[in-house]
Coordinates of C-alpha atoms in Angstrom, one line a residue:
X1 CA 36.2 110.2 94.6
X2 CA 38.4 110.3 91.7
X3 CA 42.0 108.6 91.7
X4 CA 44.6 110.5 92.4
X5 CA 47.1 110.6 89.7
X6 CA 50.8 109.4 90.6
X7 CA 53.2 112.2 88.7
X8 CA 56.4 110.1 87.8
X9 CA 54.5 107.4 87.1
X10 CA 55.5 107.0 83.6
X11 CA 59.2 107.7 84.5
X12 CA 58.6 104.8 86.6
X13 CA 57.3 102.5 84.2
X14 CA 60.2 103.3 82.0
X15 CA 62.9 102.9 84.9
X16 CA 61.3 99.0 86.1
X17 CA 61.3 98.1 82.2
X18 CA 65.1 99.4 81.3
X19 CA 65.9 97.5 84.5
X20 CA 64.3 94.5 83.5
X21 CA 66.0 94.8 79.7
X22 CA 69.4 94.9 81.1
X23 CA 69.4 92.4 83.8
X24 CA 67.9 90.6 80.6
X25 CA 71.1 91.3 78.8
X26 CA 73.4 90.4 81.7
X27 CA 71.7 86.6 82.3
X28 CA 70.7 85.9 78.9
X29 CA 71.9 88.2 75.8
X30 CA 73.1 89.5 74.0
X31 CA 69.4 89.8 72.7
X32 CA 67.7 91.1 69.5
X33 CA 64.8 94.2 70.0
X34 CA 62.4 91.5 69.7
X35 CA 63.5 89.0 71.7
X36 CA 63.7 91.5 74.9
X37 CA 60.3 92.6 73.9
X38 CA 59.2 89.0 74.0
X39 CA 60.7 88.5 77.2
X40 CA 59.4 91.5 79.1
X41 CA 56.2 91.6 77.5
X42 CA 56.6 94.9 75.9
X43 CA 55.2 95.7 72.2
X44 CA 58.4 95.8 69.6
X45 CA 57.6 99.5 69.3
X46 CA 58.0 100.1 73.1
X47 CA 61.5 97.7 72.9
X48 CA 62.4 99.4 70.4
X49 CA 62.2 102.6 71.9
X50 CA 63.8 101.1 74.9
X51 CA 66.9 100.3 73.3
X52 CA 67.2 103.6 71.8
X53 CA 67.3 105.0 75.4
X54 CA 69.6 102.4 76.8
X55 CA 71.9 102.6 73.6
X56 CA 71.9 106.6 74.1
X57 CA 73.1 106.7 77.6
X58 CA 76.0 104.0 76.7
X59 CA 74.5 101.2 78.5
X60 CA 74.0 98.5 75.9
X61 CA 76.0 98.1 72.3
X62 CA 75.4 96.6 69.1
X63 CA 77.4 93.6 69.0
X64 CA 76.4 91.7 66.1
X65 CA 73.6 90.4 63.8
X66 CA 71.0 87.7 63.9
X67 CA 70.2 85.8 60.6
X68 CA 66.2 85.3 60.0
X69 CA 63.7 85.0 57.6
X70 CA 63.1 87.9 55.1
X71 CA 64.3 91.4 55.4
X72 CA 67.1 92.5 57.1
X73 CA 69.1 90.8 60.0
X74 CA 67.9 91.9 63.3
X75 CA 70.8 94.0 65.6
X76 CA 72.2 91.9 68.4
X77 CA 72.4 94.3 71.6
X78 CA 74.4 93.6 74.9
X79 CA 75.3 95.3 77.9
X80 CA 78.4 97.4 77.4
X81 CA 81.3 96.0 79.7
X82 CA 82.7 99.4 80.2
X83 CA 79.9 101.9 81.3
X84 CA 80.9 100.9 84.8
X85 CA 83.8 99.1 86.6
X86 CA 84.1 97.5 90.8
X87 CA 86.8 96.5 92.4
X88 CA 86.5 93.7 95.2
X89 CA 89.9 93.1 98.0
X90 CA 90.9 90.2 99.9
X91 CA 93.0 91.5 102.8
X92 CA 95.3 88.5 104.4
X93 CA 97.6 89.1 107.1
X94 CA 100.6 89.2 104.5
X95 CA 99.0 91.0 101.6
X96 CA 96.2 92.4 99.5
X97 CA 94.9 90.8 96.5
X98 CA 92.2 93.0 94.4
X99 CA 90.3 92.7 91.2
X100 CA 88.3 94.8 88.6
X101 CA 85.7 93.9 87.1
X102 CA 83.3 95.4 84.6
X103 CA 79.9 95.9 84.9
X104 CA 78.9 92.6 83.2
X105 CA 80.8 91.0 86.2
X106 CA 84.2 89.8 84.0
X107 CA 87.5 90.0 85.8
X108 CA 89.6 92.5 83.7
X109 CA 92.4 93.3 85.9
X110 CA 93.9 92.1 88.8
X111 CA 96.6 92.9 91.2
X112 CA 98.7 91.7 94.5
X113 CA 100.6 93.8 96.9
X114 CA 102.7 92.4 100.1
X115 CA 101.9 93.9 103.1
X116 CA 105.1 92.5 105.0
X117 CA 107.7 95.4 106.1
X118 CA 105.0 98.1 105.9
X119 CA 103.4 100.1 108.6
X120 CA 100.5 102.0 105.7
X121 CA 97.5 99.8 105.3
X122 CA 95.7 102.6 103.1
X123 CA 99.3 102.4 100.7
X124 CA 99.1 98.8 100.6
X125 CA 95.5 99.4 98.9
X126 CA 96.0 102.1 97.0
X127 CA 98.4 100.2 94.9
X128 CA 96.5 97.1 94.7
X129 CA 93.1 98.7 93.7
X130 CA 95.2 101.4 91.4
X131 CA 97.5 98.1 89.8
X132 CA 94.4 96.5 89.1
X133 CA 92.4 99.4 87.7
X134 CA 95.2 100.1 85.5
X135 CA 95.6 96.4 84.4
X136 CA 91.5 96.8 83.5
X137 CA 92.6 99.5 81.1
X138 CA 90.8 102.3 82.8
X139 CA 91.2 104.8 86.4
X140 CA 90.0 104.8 89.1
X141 CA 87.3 107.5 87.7
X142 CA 85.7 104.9 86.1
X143 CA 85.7 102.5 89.6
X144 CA 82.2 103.0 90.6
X145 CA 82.7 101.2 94.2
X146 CA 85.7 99.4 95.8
X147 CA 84.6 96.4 98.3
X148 CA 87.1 95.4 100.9
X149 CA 86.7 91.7 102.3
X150 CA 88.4 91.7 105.8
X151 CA 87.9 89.5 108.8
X152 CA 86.6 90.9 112.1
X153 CA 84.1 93.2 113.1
X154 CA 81.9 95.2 110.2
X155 CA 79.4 97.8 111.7
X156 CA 76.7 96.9 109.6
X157 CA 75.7 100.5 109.7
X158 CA 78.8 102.5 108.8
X159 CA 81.1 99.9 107.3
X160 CA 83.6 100.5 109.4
X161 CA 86.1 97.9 111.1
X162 CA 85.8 97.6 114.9
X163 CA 87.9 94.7 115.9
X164 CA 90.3 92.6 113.4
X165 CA 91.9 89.7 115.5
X166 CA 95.0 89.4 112.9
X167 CA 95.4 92.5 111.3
X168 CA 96.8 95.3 113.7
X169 CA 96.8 97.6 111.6
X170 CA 93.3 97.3 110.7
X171 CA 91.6 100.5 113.0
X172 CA 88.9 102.8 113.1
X173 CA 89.1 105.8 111.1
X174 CA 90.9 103.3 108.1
X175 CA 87.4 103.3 106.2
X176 CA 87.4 107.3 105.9
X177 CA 91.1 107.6 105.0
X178 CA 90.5 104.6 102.2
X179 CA 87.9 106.4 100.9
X180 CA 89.9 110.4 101.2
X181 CA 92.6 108.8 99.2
X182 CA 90.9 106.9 96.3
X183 CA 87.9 109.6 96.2
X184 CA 85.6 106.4 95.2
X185 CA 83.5 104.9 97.4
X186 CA 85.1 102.6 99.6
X187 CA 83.0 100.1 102.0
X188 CA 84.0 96.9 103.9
X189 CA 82.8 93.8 104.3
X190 CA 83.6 90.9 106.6
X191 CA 85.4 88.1 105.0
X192 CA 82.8 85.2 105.8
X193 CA 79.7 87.3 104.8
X194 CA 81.3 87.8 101.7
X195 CA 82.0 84.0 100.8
X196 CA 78.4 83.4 101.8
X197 CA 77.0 85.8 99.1
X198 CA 79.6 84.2 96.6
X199 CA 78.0 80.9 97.7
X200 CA 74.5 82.0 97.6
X201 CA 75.5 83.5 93.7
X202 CA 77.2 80.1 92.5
X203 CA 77.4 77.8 95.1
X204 CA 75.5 75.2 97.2
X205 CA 73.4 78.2 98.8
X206 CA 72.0 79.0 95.5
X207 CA 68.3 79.3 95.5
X208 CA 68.0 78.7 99.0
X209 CA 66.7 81.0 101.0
X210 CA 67.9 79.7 104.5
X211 CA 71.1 78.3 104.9
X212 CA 74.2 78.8 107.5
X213 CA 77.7 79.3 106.2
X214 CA 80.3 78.1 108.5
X215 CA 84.6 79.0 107.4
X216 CA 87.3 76.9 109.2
X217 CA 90.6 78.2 108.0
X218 CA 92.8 80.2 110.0
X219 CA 90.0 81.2 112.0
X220 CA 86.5 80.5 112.5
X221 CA 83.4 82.0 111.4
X222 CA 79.7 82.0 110.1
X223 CA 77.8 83.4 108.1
X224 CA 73.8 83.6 107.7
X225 CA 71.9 84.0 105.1
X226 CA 67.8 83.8 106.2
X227 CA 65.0 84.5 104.0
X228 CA 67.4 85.4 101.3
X229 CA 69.2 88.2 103.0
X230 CA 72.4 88.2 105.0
X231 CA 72.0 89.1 108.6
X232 CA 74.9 90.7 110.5
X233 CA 72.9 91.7 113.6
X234 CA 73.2 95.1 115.3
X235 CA 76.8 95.9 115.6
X236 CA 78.1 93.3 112.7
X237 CA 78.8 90.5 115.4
X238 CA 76.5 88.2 114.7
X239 CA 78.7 84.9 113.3
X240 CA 81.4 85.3 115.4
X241 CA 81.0 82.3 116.3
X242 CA 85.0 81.5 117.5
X243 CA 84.2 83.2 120.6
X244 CA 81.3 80.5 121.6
X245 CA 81.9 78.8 125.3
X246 CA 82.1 75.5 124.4
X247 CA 83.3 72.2 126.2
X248 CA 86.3 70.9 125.6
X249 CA 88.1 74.4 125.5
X250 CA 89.2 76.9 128.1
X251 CA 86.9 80.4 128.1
X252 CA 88.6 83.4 127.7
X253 CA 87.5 86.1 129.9
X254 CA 89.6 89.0 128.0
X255 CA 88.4 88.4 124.3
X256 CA 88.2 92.1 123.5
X257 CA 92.4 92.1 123.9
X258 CA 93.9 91.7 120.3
X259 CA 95.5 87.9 119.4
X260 CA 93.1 86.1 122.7
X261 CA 91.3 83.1 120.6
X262 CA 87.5 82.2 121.6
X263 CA 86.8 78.5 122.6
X264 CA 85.4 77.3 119.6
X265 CA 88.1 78.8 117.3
X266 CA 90.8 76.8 119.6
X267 CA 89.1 74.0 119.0
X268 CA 88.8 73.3 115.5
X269 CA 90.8 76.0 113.5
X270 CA 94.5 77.3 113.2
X271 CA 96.6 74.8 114.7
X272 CA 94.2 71.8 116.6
X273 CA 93.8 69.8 113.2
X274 CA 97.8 69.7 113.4
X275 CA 97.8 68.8 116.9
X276 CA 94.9 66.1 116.2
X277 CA 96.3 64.3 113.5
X278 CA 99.8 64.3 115.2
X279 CA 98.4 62.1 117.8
X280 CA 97.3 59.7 115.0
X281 CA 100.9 59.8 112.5
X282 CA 99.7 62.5 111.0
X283 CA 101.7 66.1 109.6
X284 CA 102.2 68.8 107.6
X285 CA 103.3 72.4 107.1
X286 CA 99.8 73.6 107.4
X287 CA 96.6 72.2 109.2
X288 CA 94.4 71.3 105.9
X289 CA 97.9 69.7 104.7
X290 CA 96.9 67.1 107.6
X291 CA 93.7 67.0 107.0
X292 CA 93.9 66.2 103.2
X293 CA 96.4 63.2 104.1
X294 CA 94.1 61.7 106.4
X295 CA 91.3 62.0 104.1
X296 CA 93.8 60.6 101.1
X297 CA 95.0 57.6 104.2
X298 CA 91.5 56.3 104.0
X299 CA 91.0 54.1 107.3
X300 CA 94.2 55.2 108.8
X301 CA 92.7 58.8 108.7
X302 CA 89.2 58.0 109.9
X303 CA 90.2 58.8 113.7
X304 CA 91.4 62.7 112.4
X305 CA 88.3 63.6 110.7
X306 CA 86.1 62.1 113.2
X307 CA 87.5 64.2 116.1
X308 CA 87.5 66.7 113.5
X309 CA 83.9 66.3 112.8
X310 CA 83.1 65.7 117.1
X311 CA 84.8 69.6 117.3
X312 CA 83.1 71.1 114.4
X313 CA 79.4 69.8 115.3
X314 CA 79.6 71.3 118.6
X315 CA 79.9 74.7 116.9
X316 CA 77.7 73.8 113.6
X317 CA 74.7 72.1 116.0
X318 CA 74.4 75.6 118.4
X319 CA 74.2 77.3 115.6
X320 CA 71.6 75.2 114.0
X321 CA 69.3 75.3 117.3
X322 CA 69.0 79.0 117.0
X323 CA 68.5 79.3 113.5
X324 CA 67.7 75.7 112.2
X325 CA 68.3 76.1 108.6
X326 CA 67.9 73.5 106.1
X327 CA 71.6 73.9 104.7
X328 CA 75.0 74.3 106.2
X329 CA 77.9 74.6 104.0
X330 CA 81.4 74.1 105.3
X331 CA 84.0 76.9 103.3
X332 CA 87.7 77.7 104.1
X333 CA 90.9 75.7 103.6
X334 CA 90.0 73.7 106.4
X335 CA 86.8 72.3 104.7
X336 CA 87.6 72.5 101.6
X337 CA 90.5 70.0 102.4
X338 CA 88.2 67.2 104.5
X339 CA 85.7 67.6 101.6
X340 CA 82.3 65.3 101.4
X341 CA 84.2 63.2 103.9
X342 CA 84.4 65.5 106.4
X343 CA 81.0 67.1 105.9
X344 CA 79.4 63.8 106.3
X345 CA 80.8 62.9 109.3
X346 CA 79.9 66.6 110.9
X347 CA 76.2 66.7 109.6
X348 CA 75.9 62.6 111.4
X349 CA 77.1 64.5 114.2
X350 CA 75.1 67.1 114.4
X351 CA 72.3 65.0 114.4
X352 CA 73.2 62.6 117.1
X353 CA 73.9 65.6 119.2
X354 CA 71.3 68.1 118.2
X355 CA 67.1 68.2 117.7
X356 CA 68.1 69.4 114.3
X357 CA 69.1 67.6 111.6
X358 CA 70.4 70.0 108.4
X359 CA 72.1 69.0 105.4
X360 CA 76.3 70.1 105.8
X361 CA 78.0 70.2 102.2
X362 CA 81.2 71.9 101.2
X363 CA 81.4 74.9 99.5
X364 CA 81.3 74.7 95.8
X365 CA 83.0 78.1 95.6
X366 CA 87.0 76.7 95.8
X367 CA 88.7 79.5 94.4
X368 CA 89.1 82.9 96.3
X369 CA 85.5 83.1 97.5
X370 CA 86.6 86.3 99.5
X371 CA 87.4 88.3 96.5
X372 CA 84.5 86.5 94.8
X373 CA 82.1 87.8 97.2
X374 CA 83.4 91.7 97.4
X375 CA 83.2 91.2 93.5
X376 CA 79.4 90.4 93.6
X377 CA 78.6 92.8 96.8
X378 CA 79.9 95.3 94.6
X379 CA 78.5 94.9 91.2
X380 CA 75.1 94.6 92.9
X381 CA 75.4 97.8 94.3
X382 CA 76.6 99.4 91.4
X383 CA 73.9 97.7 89.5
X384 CA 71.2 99.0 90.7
X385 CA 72.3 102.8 91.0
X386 CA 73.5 102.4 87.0
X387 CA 70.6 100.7 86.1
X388 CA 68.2 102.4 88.4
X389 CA 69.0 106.1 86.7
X390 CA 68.7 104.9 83.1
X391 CA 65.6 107.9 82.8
X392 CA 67.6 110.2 84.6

């Protein structure tokens, strides 16, 4: 029986190779016709004709010349910044930070609005994602997707927010009126998710395929990445790990009530690094304040970050049981401020307590990994519908 004959397929062909000439152009160019037909294996007459069709629909640019041999000097060709812009948002309890970006991932504008005195949530991010649009030079026409990096509950299957333990104002129905009054579309993401794909982009978790992300700042969190991918589980719970009965720490029966902490997030974030290191001479306005001068004390600190560490590996080591990755990487202020100190101590810990024994480093994503992460959730998304319609 003869083979059936795909229609499309050429359309196809032409689709994976554009694809595979701009991501080309994003990691490595800007590139000559030749070079990108080196690279993707394609004859200089089909690069050639490739770069006429990306160059038509105003997705790669000349940007300069490349000296050679004899003849002329070959075209220099990059992807063009502005054929698409995202926007990624931190959301804190106080304010909203956001930043645009172009397609080619560069920051070009940037923007912070208080949310103190105001009772609007969807005002508060209208301004910030307009300010920062505006700052890129272009509108919000231009803004492809806008990616929201809250904490709480993210229904992996509509986006929406379900449960926000700080941010009151934070409800169901916010998504839709987000996206009614920027008429772009508008998805959330949870905060520790997001700092786990900005860690698995530039961080310790890159090129691993299996590693646990765990945030002690104001509150607690994880994150994990398996196989590559993110998983969220069902309803977007899945690393909520401040609500895990643990010993040492009274178990609330009413978590679903708004401001009741989980176990675990009593025990090691907010306030208990204050309250450990004041038993030991240690203070400070805020909790990695103490735990940076007991790391900085040297011995004198070694009692704060190993009760520290005792805390955290009950959390990290129940985690690790379950899904007994390879990696964990300790993020948030928290973390960040016990450093390689802290991390050692925790991943000794874990060990002693636990049939698992995983690496624990620090994040190597310091600054804003939140806003980092919407960044990257977004420009992947718009990537591939941009990139993915080049033969439309």
């Amino acid at each position: 029986m003869a083979a059936t004959r795909l229609p499309g397929t050429p359309r196809l062909l032409r689709a994976l190779n554009d694809r595979a000439a701009l991501e080309l152009l994003l990691t490595k160019g800007p590139l000559t016709r030749a070079q990108l037909g080196e690279m993707t294996g394609l004859s200089k007459v089909t690069a050639s004709q490739l770069v006429e069709r990306l160059e038509e629909r105003g997705l790669v640019r000349r940007v300069g010349e490349q000296a050679g041999g004899r003849g002329p000097n070959a075209q220099l060709y990059a992807v063009t910044p502005g054929s698409a812009y995202v926007i990624g948002v931190e959301v804190l309890p106080d304010r909203v930070v956001a930043a645009c970006a172009d397609i080619t991932g560069e920051i070009v504008g940037r923007s912070e609005q208080s949310t103190q005195d105001k009772d609007d949530p969807v005002r508060a991010v209208h301004n910030a994602v307009l300010e920062a649009a505006t700052a890129a030079g272009t509108d919000l026409d231009s803004v492809r997707r806008v990616v929201l990096g809250t904490p709480g509950l993210v229904d992996p299957n509509t986006s929406e927010v379900s449960f926000a333990f700080d941010l009151p104002k934070w409800h169901r129905g916010l998504l839709a009126d987000l996206r009614n009054d920027l008429s772009v579309p508008v998805v959330f993401g949870n905060d520790v998710n997001l700092v786990a794909v900005a860690e698995q982009h530039a961080g310790a978790g890159k090129n691993v395929n299996d590693f646990a992300l765990v945030w002690v700042d104001r509150g607690v969190g994880l994150a994990s990445v398996i196989d590559g991918r993110l998983h969220q589980g069902s309803t977007g719970a899945a690393g909520e790990i401040g609500y895990l009965p643990v010993s040492g720490a009274e178990v609330p029966h009413n978590v679903s009530e708004r401001g009741v902490q989980g176990a675990f997030q009593r025990l090691v974030s907010s306030d208990a690094p204050k309250e450990i290191g004041k038993q030991h001479g240690f203070t400070g306005a805020e909790s990695a304040d103490v735990v940076r001068a007991a790391v900085a004390a040297g011995a004198a600190g070694e009692p704060v970050l190993d009760e520290l560490a005792r805390r955290l590996a009950l959390g990290v080591a129940a985690t690790c049981i379950v899904l007994d990755p390879p990696l964990v990487v300790l993020a948030g202020a928290i973390s960040q401020a016990g450093g390689t100190a802290l991390a050692a101590r925790v991943e000794a810990e874990v060990a002693a307590i636990a049939l698992v024994a995983p690496k624990v480093v620090v994040s190597e994503v310091a600054a804003e990994p939140i806003l980092n992460g919407a960044l990257l959730a977004a420009l992947d998304a718009v990537r591939d519908e941009v990139f993915g319609s080049t033969t439309a």
